[in-house]
Amino acid sequence: MVQAYDFALEKIGMDVYSYTIWNDYVTFLKSVEAVGPYAENQKIAAVRKVYQKGIMTPIVSVDLLWKDYCAFEMSVNPTLGKSIIESRSRDFLNVKRVTKELEILTRALDRNSPCVPPTTPQSTEEIKQLAAWRKLITWERSNRLKTEDALLVTRRVVLAYEQCLLCLGYYPDLWYEVCAYLEQTSRLYSERGDAHLAKRFLDEASTLYERATQTYMRSNMLIHFAYADFEEYRLNVDKARAIYNRLLSPDESNMKDPTLAYIQAMRFERRADGIKAARAVFKRAREDPRVNHQVYVAAALMEYYCTKDNNIAFNIFNLGLKKYGQNVDYILAYVDYMTHLNEDHNARVLFERVLSPDNAIPKQSQLPIWYEFLKFESQVGDLQSIKKVEKRRFNTYSELNDLEGRETLLIVDQYKFLNLLPCSTDELKLLGYKDTLSTNSSSITSSIANGSPAMNSTTLLEQAARDRRAHLSRPDIKHLMPYRPTRNPLPGSHPTPGGIFPLPETAMYLVNGLPPARNFEGPFVIIDKLMEYVANVVIPDNFEPVRISVQGEFIRDLDSNNSQQGRKTEHADSDDEDQNSQTNLNGRATMNIYQQRQQKRARLATAGEILMAIFEYMNVEDVWIIFFNMNSRFNSLVFDSRLRLTADVSKIDKSNFDSFCLSLISTNFSNIFTLILSNNYYRYSQIHSFLSRTNLTVFQSLHALTLIDINYNELTEVAKQIKQLPFVNYLHVNTHEIFRDKELSNVTHALLNESNIRVIVLYLHEKIQWIESEAITSCNAEVLSLDFINADRLALLLPNCPSLRSLTLTLDPRSSVPKTVDENLSSTLTLNTFAHITYLRLCFRPFDASALDRLLSSVPSVRRFSIETLVYNTDYIRSPFWTTLLQTQLPLLERIRLVVRGWFVLKSGTILSNEKFDDSSVVDSYRCDRYWLDRAYKRKFHCHVDFYSYTAVLQIR
């Protein structure tokens, strides 16, 4: 049994999913009964050996094997076991890191796919699988374990190749790569002097070659040739000969054209036994009806180069000419051989023989031969013979009607040499030479010489048209977009009738890094208009701001002094302009000048509104430093009552705090719309210093107040002053400085009873609570955000918030008062129905299904719902539970955001080591449900599972 386990581990023990074999082997060794101390020591050594070998192998669940090994060592000898564990821990961490990388690579592999021949063209799935397997093989060859055992690396690489060939056995490159890798490894060990391992890897390569030629590569010549060269290199000549014989046998290889196999077999026999053995193979090839003319060319050239006997080569060519006298490729090979021997007379005889009327070669097929004949005469003949061949060639083209008024192309072919042409590129285009010319043949016969010999003029014209289209400029289709009309395009986009035109790549990269447009609410500044106004506006030294009413009318100051002085000035200007323009006496020109002045003031007022809109996006400190005292007009804009500025005092350092507060309070407090104070940013008591210099009641235009890390006394004082601010409707308190129960109760009661505040954000980082006798009765908040509150406190708070529309909170379903062990709050909690709440954002910890059901049943009008929770049961992360709950309790739900973090290690004090689930099936249960597709705004469905700690995170947005 031990030998069987050892054999299994040697073969597949390095597989990433071989944990069960290692675990079974250890369990089997532990179950063996040992009699006596010696046997017990042998048993412990055997178990320790398997454990240490297993934890050094990157396999899934290797951490479980490590835990069992640590427990085993500590049970045998705690002192010795601790030292052994410490010495092995670093190597184990390396293996664990490599295991995660290997697991990621193997996820893309389909190990269960059958081995079938690849389709032509290859499908997308085949390409992905081939790329995934090659990525795994490359990873194995890179030695990510950083081990010095080269034998282990080789075994892992060969195992990866063998597993790959089980699914992709019809790819010859994979067979050749693994054999070449074994051959290279064998050469490496041979250089080191290890003859045994060198022979072992050569034998393994031979076995793989044999397996390939007997199975999937039975008819593949490439693998057979490589296998034969491999055996020939090992001096196994008989085995190499047997490979060629098996390939040439019609009963075993089933090849339709063994010509190339015969040629390689002749070369092998020449190397092994000489030219006579090669002639025997050639004789055998002539008797095989499947071979083509190439075998005659190869045999003739072999005789010429090896035996230096021209007569034998001539005889073979003439023998082949009898059989392939009408094959243009064979004739051209024969002609090429003749022309290189300086046999001018015999070459002319050959040309005349194949071009004679007795040789029934079609006229269309004679064109490349005529080209070679003209080329030959141009090199060795005189001008008279050249003209004769040219005339005969012209007559052939005339009979085929292939010239079509382009006889000049024949002259171009006559005078060219290699890639040198007698005309420029533009001239050749005008002649149409590029339409039919190939670099390796003549302009007219290019398609014939490179393709089939029966191409007509129509085919040539089609080929010419394709070549012409290949040189034409093509449009850039990267910005083509599908037809998706957009009803309400976003500001700043480029709408078209078919949708929004995409931005350039550089601009898209910038836009993707910006916050989404829904985070901004107008006014949206049109930059082009702004720059136009700034460039054309004339800023006077003295300027009286023009007030604009709600209806858009101009409101002028009609005080007696100012109005009379203004009228006098206007009339004085009018008189001067009347004299210069020589207008008539009916006063019409004066009215035109008055209208022009009003239009000029309107333009100035519009420019001022744009600048004030820009000021509202800036901090008050920046507005004050940059624009104050620039001129009288900017001063009027800075102090305009319509301007809404944000004073973020939290960003002011201590050195500038005093001067800033002085300028803010004395001159600019009437424009402060938002005020932010903090004690934390620069580590000084900013709020106390601010309150000591002024009172919040001076900020009568204040609408929003944010207080960060404020203490109890400061917050109590601020709460009293807020009551005197009529426009404050937003209050945000985020502090860690209040933690006593009585102080928390007083602060909560005071802030929630503010009747003027419509938006309350209260983050006290402690449980929200108040004294039972002092109930909250006057909370008119429409938006309420609480960081931590118990369910019973929430049940008392919601009935006193009749205007509440949006609720954000972190909810603890447990009670804030001690209860007995058997009493469960979720079963006793009773909530009324609050139909005015339409938005609910909930952070629910710990998770209680019954309490959540009761809470949702009390807010049936919720249209937007967001929840984050932590569960300890896989049933609460799956789709059926949430779909049933939401459909039942929230029938008006339109948009949902669900984030569920599951921790499945502990549940009721027990360890669930076998509780696993498929993350893809979980995500598909949501993604394929129309209910979730309609309500997930961004349609993002993601589930990440960590099988090492049995945790999962589900996100649906």
Tab-separated table of C-alpha atoms in Angstrom, residues 9-11 14 53 140-141 143 145-160 181-182 184-186 188-190 192 194-202 204:
chain	number	residue	atom	x	y	z
A	9	LEU	CA	2.639	10.891	-5.398
A	10	GLU	CA	5.520	10.523	-7.839
A	11	LYS	CA	3.175	10.800	-10.798
A	14	MET	CA	2.846	17.844	-7.679
A	53	LYS	CA	7.369	16.762	1.520
A	140	GLU	CA	6.587	26.422	-14.141
A	141	ARG	CA	9.752	26.916	-16.203
A	143	ASN	CA	11.032	28.265	-11.101
A	145	LEU	CA	9.577	28.177	-5.959
A	146	LYS	CA	13.175	29.450	-6.131
A	147	THR	CA	14.371	25.922	-5.455
A	148	GLU	CA	17.883	24.744	-6.196
A	149	ASP	CA	16.681	21.244	-7.055
A	150	ALA	CA	16.812	21.261	-10.864
A	151	LEU	CA	15.322	17.775	-10.963
A	152	LEU	CA	12.197	19.010	-9.168
A	153	VAL	CA	11.807	21.875	-11.622
A	154	THR	CA	12.123	19.489	-14.553
A	155	ARG	CA	9.528	17.128	-13.109
A	156	ARG	CA	7.075	19.977	-12.557
A	157	VAL	CA	7.553	21.289	-16.103
A	158	VAL	CA	7.078	17.839	-17.643
A	159	LEU	CA	3.939	17.296	-15.531
A	160	ALA	CA	2.516	20.603	-16.780
A	181	TYR	CA	13.027	20.524	-23.138
A	182	LEU	CA	13.887	16.982	-21.990
A	184	GLN	CA	18.109	20.107	-23.319
A	185	THR	CA	17.884	18.949	-19.699
A	186	SER	CA	19.645	15.721	-20.617
A	188	LEU	CA	22.770	19.791	-19.120
A	189	TYR	CA	23.161	16.742	-16.864
A	190	SER	CA	25.565	15.206	-19.347
A	192	ARG	CA	27.672	17.896	-15.277
A	194	ASP	CA	25.581	12.637	-14.450
A	195	ALA	CA	25.219	10.001	-17.179
A	196	HIS	CA	22.366	8.202	-15.418
A	197	LEU	CA	20.003	11.223	-15.336
A	198	ALA	CA	21.077	12.225	-18.849
A	199	LYS	CA	20.056	8.811	-20.192
A	200	ARG	CA	16.865	8.871	-18.142
A	201	PHE	CA	15.646	12.128	-19.676
A	202	LEU	CA	16.583	10.975	-23.179
A	204	GLU	CA	11.588	9.948	-21.422
